[in-house]
Each structure stands twice: as C-alpha cells, then as structure tokens.
Amino acid sequence: MKTHARDKVTIEGICDYAGVSRFTLFSGFKEYFGDSPLGWLKKYRMTQVRHALMNSNSRTKVSSMAMEWGFNHFGRFSQEYQLFFGELPSQTLSQNKEV
C-alpha cells in the first residue's frame, strides 16, 4: 500500500493483490494497526504530506501537495489535517519557511 499510496486505492484492489477476502483484510488491519485499511492509508498519506510540507521550498503549494498524495477535496483535507496535527497545513508550511 505504501508503494501505491499516491494512487487511487480500493478495498477490492487490496484484496485482489493480497489474495484475501474483505473480512480477512479488515480483521488483519484491525488486529495489527487498530484501523481499517483505508483509515491506515489516510493516516499514512497525511503523514507524508506533513513531511513534504516540512521539507518543502517556498514555492510549494499546499493544494498541490495534497493532490499529489490523493486528497482531491482541499477543504476536507485541510480540516482533517488540522484534526491529525493540531494546525492547518498552511501553518506547517509557513513554519518551515520561517526557519
């Protein structure tokens, strides 16, 4: 999933690739990660966006970075980012520029 994290990922695609049923996939993820497969993927993507923003240059746009990692609804992305990290993505980016 990490290799294809920027792509459109579906439960069916994961099941086909792994050769397991939906039930097995969900129960395995719940047991090992405490989350659903797509929940885990969202957290992974959010973390990757944050790392990218923290290591970006002054020309980086938050919306471009979000879209690169599969977030197509910028308003929703921004709200969820704030829930995950306690700040807006633009704040993460501007803190990087101040350093």
JSON list of C-alpha atoms in Angstrom, two decimals:
[
{"chain": "A", "resi": 1, "resn": "MET", "atom": "CA", "xyz": [0.00, 0.00, 0.00]},
{"chain": "A", "resi": 2, "resn": "LYS", "atom": "CA", "xyz": [2.89, 2.35, 0.67]},
{"chain": "A", "resi": 3, "resn": "THR", "atom": "CA", "xyz": [4.19, 1.82, -2.86]},
{"chain": "A", "resi": 4, "resn": "HIS", "atom": "CA", "xyz": [0.84, 2.82, -4.34]},
{"chain": "A", "resi": 5, "resn": "ALA", "atom": "CA", "xyz": [-0.21, 5.34, -1.68]},
{"chain": "A", "resi": 6, "resn": "ARG", "atom": "CA", "xyz": [-0.44, 8.16, -4.22]},
{"chain": "A", "resi": 7, "resn": "ASP", "atom": "CA", "xyz": [-2.75, 6.13, -6.47]},
{"chain": "A", "resi": 8, "resn": "LYS", "atom": "CA", "xyz": [-6.46, 5.53, -6.17]},
{"chain": "A", "resi": 9, "resn": "VAL", "atom": "CA", "xyz": [-6.64, 2.54, -3.85]},
{"chain": "A", "resi": 10, "resn": "THR", "atom": "CA", "xyz": [-9.74, 0.40, -3.38]},
{"chain": "A", "resi": 11, "resn": "ILE", "atom": "CA", "xyz": [-10.57, -2.34, -0.92]},
{"chain": "A", "resi": 12, "resn": "GLU", "atom": "CA", "xyz": [-11.23, -4.68, -3.83]},
{"chain": "A", "resi": 13, "resn": "GLY", "atom": "CA", "xyz": [-7.82, -3.92, -5.30]},
{"chain": "A", "resi": 14, "resn": "ILE", "atom": "CA", "xyz": [-6.09, -4.58, -2.00]},
{"chain": "A", "resi": 15, "resn": "CYS", "atom": "CA", "xyz": [-7.97, -7.86, -1.55]},
{"chain": "A", "resi": 16, "resn": "ASP", "atom": "CA", "xyz": [-7.10, -8.97, -5.08]},
{"chain": "A", "resi": 17, "resn": "TYR", "atom": "CA", "xyz": [-3.43, -8.06, -4.66]},
{"chain": "A", "resi": 18, "resn": "ALA", "atom": "CA", "xyz": [-3.13, -9.74, -1.26]},
{"chain": "A", "resi": 19, "resn": "GLY", "atom": "CA", "xyz": [-5.28, -12.71, -2.22]},
{"chain": "A", "resi": 20, "resn": "VAL", "atom": "CA", "xyz": [-7.51, -12.39, 0.84]},
{"chain": "A", "resi": 21, "resn": "SER", "atom": "CA", "xyz": [-11.18, -11.76, 1.50]},
{"chain": "A", "resi": 22, "resn": "ARG", "atom": "CA", "xyz": [-12.58, -8.43, 2.73]},
{"chain": "A", "resi": 23, "resn": "PHE", "atom": "CA", "xyz": [-13.18, -9.99, 6.13]},
{"chain": "A", "resi": 24, "resn": "THR", "atom": "CA", "xyz": [-9.58, -11.22, 6.41]},
{"chain": "A", "resi": 25, "resn": "LEU", "atom": "CA", "xyz": [-8.21, -7.87, 5.25]},
{"chain": "A", "resi": 26, "resn": "PHE", "atom": "CA", "xyz": [-10.29, -5.85, 7.70]},
{"chain": "A", "resi": 27, "resn": "SER", "atom": "CA", "xyz": [-9.69, -8.16, 10.65]},
{"chain": "A", "resi": 28, "resn": "GLY", "atom": "CA", "xyz": [-5.94, -8.24, 9.98]},
{"chain": "A", "resi": 29, "resn": "PHE", "atom": "CA", "xyz": [-5.70, -4.47, 9.77]},
{"chain": "A", "resi": 30, "resn": "LYS", "atom": "CA", "xyz": [-7.78, -4.05, 12.89]},
{"chain": "A", "resi": 31, "resn": "GLU", "atom": "CA", "xyz": [-5.60, -6.52, 14.78]},
{"chain": "A", "resi": 32, "resn": "TYR", "atom": "CA", "xyz": [-2.20, -5.17, 13.67]},
{"chain": "A", "resi": 33, "resn": "PHE", "atom": "CA", "xyz": [-2.87, -1.48, 13.07]},
{"chain": "A", "resi": 34, "resn": "GLY", "atom": "CA", "xyz": [-6.03, -0.78, 15.06]},
{"chain": "A", "resi": 35, "resn": "ASP", "atom": "CA", "xyz": [-7.66, 0.72, 11.98]},
{"chain": "A", "resi": 36, "resn": "SER", "atom": "CA", "xyz": [-9.33, -0.12, 8.69]},
{"chain": "A", "resi": 37, "resn": "PRO", "atom": "CA", "xyz": [-7.17, -0.43, 5.56]},
{"chain": "A", "resi": 38, "resn": "LEU", "atom": "CA", "xyz": [-8.33, 2.91, 4.16]},
{"chain": "A", "resi": 39, "resn": "GLY", "atom": "CA", "xyz": [-8.10, 4.55, 7.59]},
{"chain": "A", "resi": 40, "resn": "TRP", "atom": "CA", "xyz": [-4.48, 3.42, 7.82]},
{"chain": "A", "resi": 41, "resn": "LEU", "atom": "CA", "xyz": [-3.84, 4.68, 4.29]},
{"chain": "A", "resi": 42, "resn": "LYS", "atom": "CA", "xyz": [-5.28, 8.10, 5.11]},
{"chain": "A", "resi": 43, "resn": "LYS", "atom": "CA", "xyz": [-3.00, 8.42, 8.14]},
{"chain": "A", "resi": 44, "resn": "TYR", "atom": "CA", "xyz": [-0.02, 7.37, 6.05]},
{"chain": "A", "resi": 45, "resn": "ARG", "atom": "CA", "xyz": [-0.86, 9.90, 3.34]},
{"chain": "A", "resi": 46, "resn": "MET", "atom": "CA", "xyz": [-1.39, 12.68, 5.90]},
{"chain": "A", "resi": 47, "resn": "THR", "atom": "CA", "xyz": [1.99, 11.95, 7.43]},
{"chain": "A", "resi": 48, "resn": "GLN", "atom": "CA", "xyz": [3.65, 12.02, 4.01]},
{"chain": "A", "resi": 49, "resn": "VAL", "atom": "CA", "xyz": [2.04, 15.38, 3.18]},
{"chain": "A", "resi": 50, "resn": "ARG", "atom": "CA", "xyz": [3.23, 16.77, 6.51]},
{"chain": "A", "resi": 51, "resn": "HIS", "atom": "CA", "xyz": [6.80, 15.59, 5.91]},
{"chain": "A", "resi": 52, "resn": "ALA", "atom": "CA", "xyz": [6.73, 17.07, 2.42]},
{"chain": "A", "resi": 53, "resn": "LEU", "atom": "CA", "xyz": [5.44, 20.42, 3.70]},
{"chain": "A", "resi": 54, "resn": "MET", "atom": "CA", "xyz": [8.05, 20.48, 6.45]},
{"chain": "A", "resi": 55, "resn": "ASN", "atom": "CA", "xyz": [10.81, 19.87, 3.91]},
{"chain": "A", "resi": 56, "resn": "SER", "atom": "CA", "xyz": [9.49, 21.99, 1.07]},
{"chain": "A", "resi": 57, "resn": "ASN", "atom": "CA", "xyz": [10.73, 25.12, -0.57]},
{"chain": "A", "resi": 58, "resn": "SER", "atom": "CA", "xyz": [8.99, 28.48, -0.69]},
{"chain": "A", "resi": 59, "resn": "ARG", "atom": "CA", "xyz": [7.24, 27.68, -3.98]},
{"chain": "A", "resi": 60, "resn": "THR", "atom": "CA", "xyz": [5.32, 24.67, -2.67]},
{"chain": "A", "resi": 61, "resn": "LYS", "atom": "CA", "xyz": [1.55, 24.95, -2.67]},
{"chain": "A", "resi": 62, "resn": "VAL", "atom": "CA", "xyz": [-0.40, 23.04, -0.06]},
{"chain": "A", "resi": 63, "resn": "SER", "atom": "CA", "xyz": [-3.15, 22.17, -2.53]},
{"chain": "A", "resi": 64, "resn": "SER", "atom": "CA", "xyz": [-0.65, 20.70, -4.99]},
{"chain": "A", "resi": 65, "resn": "MET", "atom": "CA", "xyz": [0.96, 18.61, -2.29]},
{"chain": "A", "resi": 66, "resn": "ALA", "atom": "CA", "xyz": [-2.42, 17.37, -1.06]},
{"chain": "A", "resi": 67, "resn": "MET", "atom": "CA", "xyz": [-3.50, 16.39, -4.56]},
{"chain": "A", "resi": 68, "resn": "GLU", "atom": "CA", "xyz": [-0.18, 14.63, -5.16]},
{"chain": "A", "resi": 69, "resn": "TRP", "atom": "CA", "xyz": [-1.00, 12.35, -2.22]},
{"chain": "A", "resi": 70, "resn": "GLY", "atom": "CA", "xyz": [-4.56, 11.60, -3.31]},
{"chain": "A", "resi": 71, "resn": "PHE", "atom": "CA", "xyz": [-6.56, 14.26, -1.46]},
{"chain": "A", "resi": 72, "resn": "ASN", "atom": "CA", "xyz": [-8.92, 15.75, -4.02]},
{"chain": "A", "resi": 73, "resn": "HIS", "atom": "CA", "xyz": [-11.17, 17.82, -1.74]},
{"chain": "A", "resi": 74, "resn": "PHE", "atom": "CA", "xyz": [-8.92, 20.52, -0.40]},
{"chain": "A", "resi": 75, "resn": "GLY", "atom": "CA", "xyz": [-11.35, 21.91, 2.20]},
{"chain": "A", "resi": 76, "resn": "ARG", "atom": "CA", "xyz": [-11.91, 18.48, 3.70]},
{"chain": "A", "resi": 77, "resn": "PHE", "atom": "CA", "xyz": [-8.18, 17.73, 3.56]},
{"chain": "A", "resi": 78, "resn": "SER", "atom": "CA", "xyz": [-7.39, 20.93, 5.44]},
{"chain": "A", "resi": 79, "resn": "GLN", "atom": "CA", "xyz": [-9.93, 20.12, 8.18]},
{"chain": "A", "resi": 80, "resn": "GLU", "atom": "CA", "xyz": [-8.69, 16.56, 8.57]},
{"chain": "A", "resi": 81, "resn": "TYR", "atom": "CA", "xyz": [-5.06, 17.70, 8.58]},
{"chain": "A", "resi": 82, "resn": "GLN", "atom": "CA", "xyz": [-5.88, 20.07, 11.43]},
{"chain": "A", "resi": 83, "resn": "LEU", "atom": "CA", "xyz": [-7.54, 17.24, 13.36]},
{"chain": "A", "resi": 84, "resn": "PHE", "atom": "CA", "xyz": [-4.50, 15.00, 12.85]},
{"chain": "A", "resi": 85, "resn": "PHE", "atom": "CA", "xyz": [-1.76, 17.53, 13.61]},
{"chain": "A", "resi": 86, "resn": "GLY", "atom": "CA", "xyz": [-3.37, 20.41, 15.52]},
{"chain": "A", "resi": 87, "resn": "GLU", "atom": "CA", "xyz": [-2.57, 23.01, 12.88]},
{"chain": "A", "resi": 88, "resn": "LEU", "atom": "CA", "xyz": [-3.54, 23.89, 9.35]},
{"chain": "A", "resi": 89, "resn": "PRO", "atom": "CA", "xyz": [-1.32, 22.66, 6.53]},
{"chain": "A", "resi": 90, "resn": "SER", "atom": "CA", "xyz": [-0.55, 26.28, 5.63]},
{"chain": "A", "resi": 91, "resn": "GLN", "atom": "CA", "xyz": [0.80, 26.76, 9.17]},
{"chain": "A", "resi": 92, "resn": "THR", "atom": "CA", "xyz": [3.10, 23.76, 8.76]},
{"chain": "A", "resi": 93, "resn": "LEU", "atom": "CA", "xyz": [4.36, 25.22, 5.51]},
{"chain": "A", "resi": 94, "resn": "SER", "atom": "CA", "xyz": [4.85, 28.74, 6.88]},
{"chain": "A", "resi": 95, "resn": "GLN", "atom": "CA", "xyz": [6.73, 27.43, 9.95]},
{"chain": "A", "resi": 96, "resn": "ASN", "atom": "CA", "xyz": [9.12, 25.71, 7.58]},
{"chain": "A", "resi": 97, "resn": "LYS", "atom": "CA", "xyz": [9.71, 28.97, 5.71]},
{"chain": "A", "resi": 98, "resn": "GLU", "atom": "CA", "xyz": [10.47, 30.85, 8.94]},
{"chain": "A", "resi": 99, "resn": "VAL", "atom": "CA", "xyz": [13.28, 28.51, 9.97]}
]
